[in-house]
Amino acid sequence: WSSDVCSSDLYGINSPGKGKILYIINVSTSNNIVFVNDSSQNSNISSRFLFTSASSITLSPNNGCTLWYDIVSSRWRFVGLM
C-alpha cells in the first residue's frame, strides 16, 4: 500500500485470525499515516484498531510502529513506536 499524494488515514487491517505481530514503516518522505481508532465505521469490526490512550496514532515519515492482533478483543493493538 502506498500513497505519495497526501497523508493517509488507515481504518483497519484484515484480521489474521490469530495473534500476529506487524511492523509498519512509513517510507514516505513527506506524508503521515494516521491509524484511526476502532470507533470508525469505515472498517470491518475485526479489522479495526484499539488504542487505550488515544483516538488515533500518527506515524510520521521515516518512522515505524508495532501492532499486535488481540484475538480476545478482535482488534489490532498498538505496541509501540520503532
Coordinates of N, CA, C and O in Angstrom, one line a residue:
W1 N 0.9 -1.2 0.0 CA 0.0 0.0 0.0 C 0.9 1.2 0.0 O 1.9 1.3 0.7
S2 N 0.6 2.2 -0.8 CA 1.4 3.4 -0.9 C 0.5 4.6 -1.3 O -0.4 4.5 -2.0
S3 N 0.9 5.7 -0.7 CA 0.3 6.9 -1.0 C 1.3 8.1 -1.0 O 1.8 8.4 0.0
D4 N 1.5 8.6 -2.1 CA 2.5 9.7 -2.2 C 1.8 11.1 -2.4 O 2.5 12.1 -2.5
V5 N 0.5 11.1 -2.4 CA -0.2 12.4 -2.7 C -0.4 13.2 -1.4 O -0.2 14.4 -1.4
C6 N -0.8 12.6 -0.3 CA -1.1 13.3 0.9 C -1.1 12.3 2.1 O -0.9 11.1 1.9
S7 N -1.3 12.8 3.2 CA -1.4 11.9 4.4 C -2.6 11.0 4.2 O -3.6 11.3 3.5
S8 N -2.4 9.8 4.8 CA -3.4 8.7 4.6 C -4.0 8.3 6.0 O -3.3 8.1 6.9
D9 N -5.3 8.1 6.0 CA -6.0 7.5 7.2 C -6.1 6.0 7.0 O -6.6 5.6 5.9
L10 N -5.7 5.2 7.9 CA -5.8 3.8 7.9 C -6.8 3.4 8.9 O -6.7 3.6 10.1
Y11 N -7.9 2.8 8.5 CA -9.0 2.4 9.4 C -9.0 1.0 9.9 O -9.7 0.6 10.8
G12 N -8.2 0.1 9.2 CA -8.1 -1.2 9.6 C -7.2 -2.0 8.8 O -6.8 -1.6 7.7
I13 N -6.8 -3.2 9.3 CA -6.0 -4.2 8.5 C -6.7 -5.5 8.7 O -7.1 -5.9 9.8
N14 N -6.8 -6.3 7.6 CA -7.5 -7.6 7.7 C -7.0 -8.4 8.8 O -5.8 -8.5 9.1
S15 N -8.0 -9.0 9.5 CA -7.7 -9.9 10.6 C -6.9 -11.1 10.2 O -7.3 -11.8 9.2
P16 N -5.9 -11.5 10.9 CA -5.1 -12.7 10.6 C -5.7 -14.0 11.1 O -5.3 -15.0 10.9
G17 N -6.8 -13.8 12.0 CA -7.4 -15.0 12.5 C -6.8 -15.4 13.9 O -7.5 -16.1 14.7
K18 N -5.6 -15.1 14.1 CA -5.0 -15.4 15.4 C -3.9 -14.4 15.7 O -3.5 -13.7 14.7
G19 N -3.4 -14.3 16.9 CA -2.4 -13.3 17.2 C -1.2 -13.2 16.3 O -0.5 -14.2 16.0
K20 N -1.0 -12.1 15.7 CA 0.1 -11.8 14.8 C 0.7 -10.5 15.2 O 0.1 -9.6 15.8
I21 N 2.0 -10.3 14.8 CA 2.7 -9.0 15.1 C 3.0 -8.4 13.7 O 3.5 -9.1 12.8
L22 N 2.7 -7.1 13.5 CA 3.1 -6.4 12.3 C 4.0 -5.3 12.6 O 3.8 -4.6 13.6
Y23 N 5.0 -5.1 11.8 CA 5.9 -3.9 11.9 C 5.6 -3.1 10.7 O 5.7 -3.5 9.6
I24 N 5.1 -1.9 10.9 CA 4.8 -1.0 9.8 C 5.7 0.2 9.8 O 5.9 0.9 10.9
I25 N 6.3 0.5 8.7 CA 7.2 1.6 8.5 C 6.7 2.5 7.4 O 6.3 2.1 6.3
N26 N 6.6 3.8 7.8 CA 6.2 4.8 6.8 C 7.4 5.2 6.0 O 8.2 6.0 6.5
V27 N 7.5 4.8 4.8 CA 8.7 5.1 4.0 C 8.5 6.4 3.2 O 9.4 6.7 2.5
S28 N 7.4 7.0 3.4 CA 7.2 8.3 2.7 C 8.2 9.4 3.3 O 8.6 9.3 4.5
T29 N 8.6 10.3 2.5 CA 9.5 11.4 3.0 C 8.7 12.6 3.4 O 9.3 13.5 4.0
S30 N 7.4 12.6 3.1 CA 6.6 13.9 3.5 C 5.2 13.7 4.0 O 4.5 14.6 4.3
N31 N 4.7 12.4 4.0 CA 3.3 12.2 4.3 C 3.1 11.3 5.6 O 3.9 10.4 5.8
N32 N 2.1 11.7 6.4 CA 1.8 10.9 7.6 C 0.9 9.8 7.3 O 0.1 9.8 6.3
I33 N 0.9 8.7 8.1 CA -0.1 7.7 8.1 C -0.8 7.8 9.5 O -0.2 7.9 10.5
V34 N -2.1 7.9 9.5 CA -2.9 8.1 10.7 C -3.7 6.8 10.9 O -4.5 6.4 10.0
F35 N -3.5 6.1 12.0 CA -4.2 4.9 12.4 C -5.4 5.4 13.2 O -5.3 6.0 14.2
V36 N -6.6 5.2 12.7 CA -7.8 5.7 13.3 C -8.4 4.6 14.2 O -8.5 3.4 13.9
N37 N -8.8 5.0 15.5 CA -9.3 4.1 16.5 C -10.5 3.3 16.1 O -11.2 3.7 15.1
D38 N -10.9 2.3 16.9 CA -12.0 1.4 16.5 C -13.4 2.0 16.5 O -14.3 1.3 16.1
S39 N -13.5 3.2 16.8 CA -14.9 3.8 16.8 C -15.3 4.1 15.3 O -16.4 4.4 15.0
S40 N -14.3 4.1 14.4 CA -14.6 4.3 13.0 C -15.5 3.2 12.4 O -15.2 2.0 12.6
Q41 N -16.5 3.6 11.6 CA -17.3 2.6 10.9 C -16.8 2.3 9.5 O -17.4 1.6 8.8
N42 N -15.6 2.8 9.2 CA -15.0 2.6 7.9 C -14.2 1.3 7.7 O -13.6 1.1 6.7
S43 N -14.3 0.4 8.7 CA -13.6 -0.9 8.6 C -14.4 -2.0 9.2 O -15.3 -1.7 10.1
N44 N -14.2 -3.2 8.8 CA -14.9 -4.4 9.4 C -14.5 -4.4 10.9 O -13.4 -4.0 11.3
I45 N -15.4 -4.9 11.7 CA -15.2 -4.9 13.2 C -13.8 -5.6 13.6 O -13.1 -5.1 14.3
S46 N -13.6 -6.7 13.0 CA -12.4 -7.5 13.4 C -11.1 -6.9 12.7 O -10.0 -7.4 13.0
S47 N -11.2 -5.9 11.9 CA -10.0 -5.3 11.3 C -9.6 -4.0 11.9 O -8.6 -3.4 11.6
R48 N -10.4 -3.6 12.9 CA -10.1 -2.2 13.5 C -9.0 -2.2 14.5 O -8.5 -3.3 15.0
F49 N -8.6 -1.0 14.9 CA -7.6 -0.8 15.9 C -8.2 -0.5 17.2 O -9.3 0.1 17.3
L50 N -7.5 -0.8 18.3 CA -7.9 -0.5 19.6 C -6.7 0.1 20.4 O -5.7 -0.5 20.6
F51 N -6.8 1.4 20.7 CA -5.8 2.1 21.4 C -6.3 2.5 22.7 O -7.4 3.0 22.9
T52 N -5.5 2.4 23.8 CA -6.0 2.6 25.1 C -6.0 4.1 25.5 O -6.8 4.5 26.3
S53 N -5.1 4.9 24.9 CA -4.9 6.2 25.4 C -5.1 7.3 24.3 O -4.9 8.5 24.6
A54 N -5.5 6.9 23.1 CA -5.6 7.9 22.0 C -6.7 7.5 21.1 O -7.0 6.4 20.9
S55 N -7.3 8.5 20.4 CA -8.3 8.2 19.4 C -7.7 7.9 18.1 O -8.3 7.3 17.2
S56 N -6.4 8.3 17.9 CA -5.7 7.9 16.7 C -4.2 8.1 17.0 O -3.8 8.7 17.9
I57 N -3.4 7.4 16.1 CA -2.0 7.5 16.3 C -1.4 7.9 14.9 O -1.8 7.3 13.9
T58 N -0.5 8.9 14.9 CA 0.0 9.4 13.6 C 1.5 8.9 13.5 O 2.3 9.0 14.4
L59 N 1.7 8.2 12.4 CA 3.1 7.7 12.1 C 3.7 8.7 11.1 O 3.3 8.7 9.9
S60 N 4.7 9.5 11.5 CA 5.3 10.4 10.7 C 6.3 9.8 9.7 O 6.6 8.6 9.9
P61 N 6.7 10.5 8.7 CA 7.6 9.9 7.7 C 8.9 9.4 8.3 O 9.4 9.9 9.3
N62 N 9.3 8.2 7.8 CA 10.5 7.6 8.2 C 10.5 7.0 9.6 O 11.5 6.8 10.2
N63 N 9.3 6.8 10.1 CA 9.1 6.2 11.4 C 8.3 4.9 11.3 O 7.6 4.7 10.3
G64 N 8.3 4.1 12.3 CA 7.6 2.8 12.3 C 6.9 2.5 13.6 O 7.1 3.2 14.6
C65 N 6.0 1.5 13.6 CA 5.3 1.1 14.8 C 5.1 -0.4 14.7 O 5.3 -1.0 13.7
T66 N 4.8 -0.9 15.9 CA 4.5 -2.4 16.0 C 3.0 -2.5 16.4 O 2.5 -1.8 17.3
L67 N 2.3 -3.4 15.7 CA 0.9 -3.7 16.1 C 0.8 -5.2 16.4 O 1.5 -6.0 15.7
W68 N -0.1 -5.5 17.3 CA -0.3 -6.9 17.7 C -1.8 -7.2 17.6 O -2.6 -6.4 18.0
Y69 N -2.2 -8.3 17.0 CA -3.6 -8.7 16.8 C -4.0 -9.5 18.0 O -3.6 -10.6 18.3
D70 N -5.0 -8.9 18.8 CA -5.5 -9.5 20.0 C -6.8 -10.3 19.7 O -7.8 -9.7 19.3
I71 N -6.7 -11.6 19.8 CA -7.8 -12.4 19.4 C -9.0 -12.4 20.3 O -10.1 -12.7 20.0
V72 N -8.7 -11.9 21.6 CA -9.8 -11.8 22.6 C -10.7 -10.6 22.2 O -11.9 -10.8 22.2
S73 N -10.1 -9.5 21.9 CA -10.9 -8.3 21.6 C -11.2 -8.2 20.1 O -11.9 -7.3 19.6
S74 N -10.5 -9.0 19.3 CA -10.6 -9.0 17.8 C -10.3 -7.6 17.3 O -11.0 -7.0 16.4
R75 N -9.2 -7.1 17.8 CA -8.7 -5.7 17.3 C -7.1 -5.8 17.2 O -6.5 -6.5 17.9
W76 N -6.6 -4.9 16.4 CA -5.2 -4.6 16.4 C -4.8 -3.7 17.5 O -5.5 -2.6 17.7
R77 N -3.8 -4.0 18.3 CA -3.4 -3.2 19.4 C -2.0 -2.6 19.1 O -1.2 -3.2 18.6
F78 N -1.9 -1.3 19.5 CA -0.6 -0.6 19.3 C 0.3 -1.0 20.4 O 0.0 -1.0 21.6
V79 N 1.5 -1.5 20.0 CA 2.5 -2.0 21.0 C 3.5 -0.9 21.3 O 3.9 -0.6 22.4
G80 N 4.0 -0.2 20.2 CA 4.9 0.9 20.4 C 5.5 1.4 19.1 O 5.3 0.8 18.0
L81 N 6.3 2.5 19.2 CA 7.0 3.1 18.1 C 8.3 2.4 17.9 O 8.9 1.9 18.9
M82 N 8.8 2.4 16.7 CA 10.1 1.8 16.4 C 11.1 3.0 16.0 O 10.7 4.0 15.5

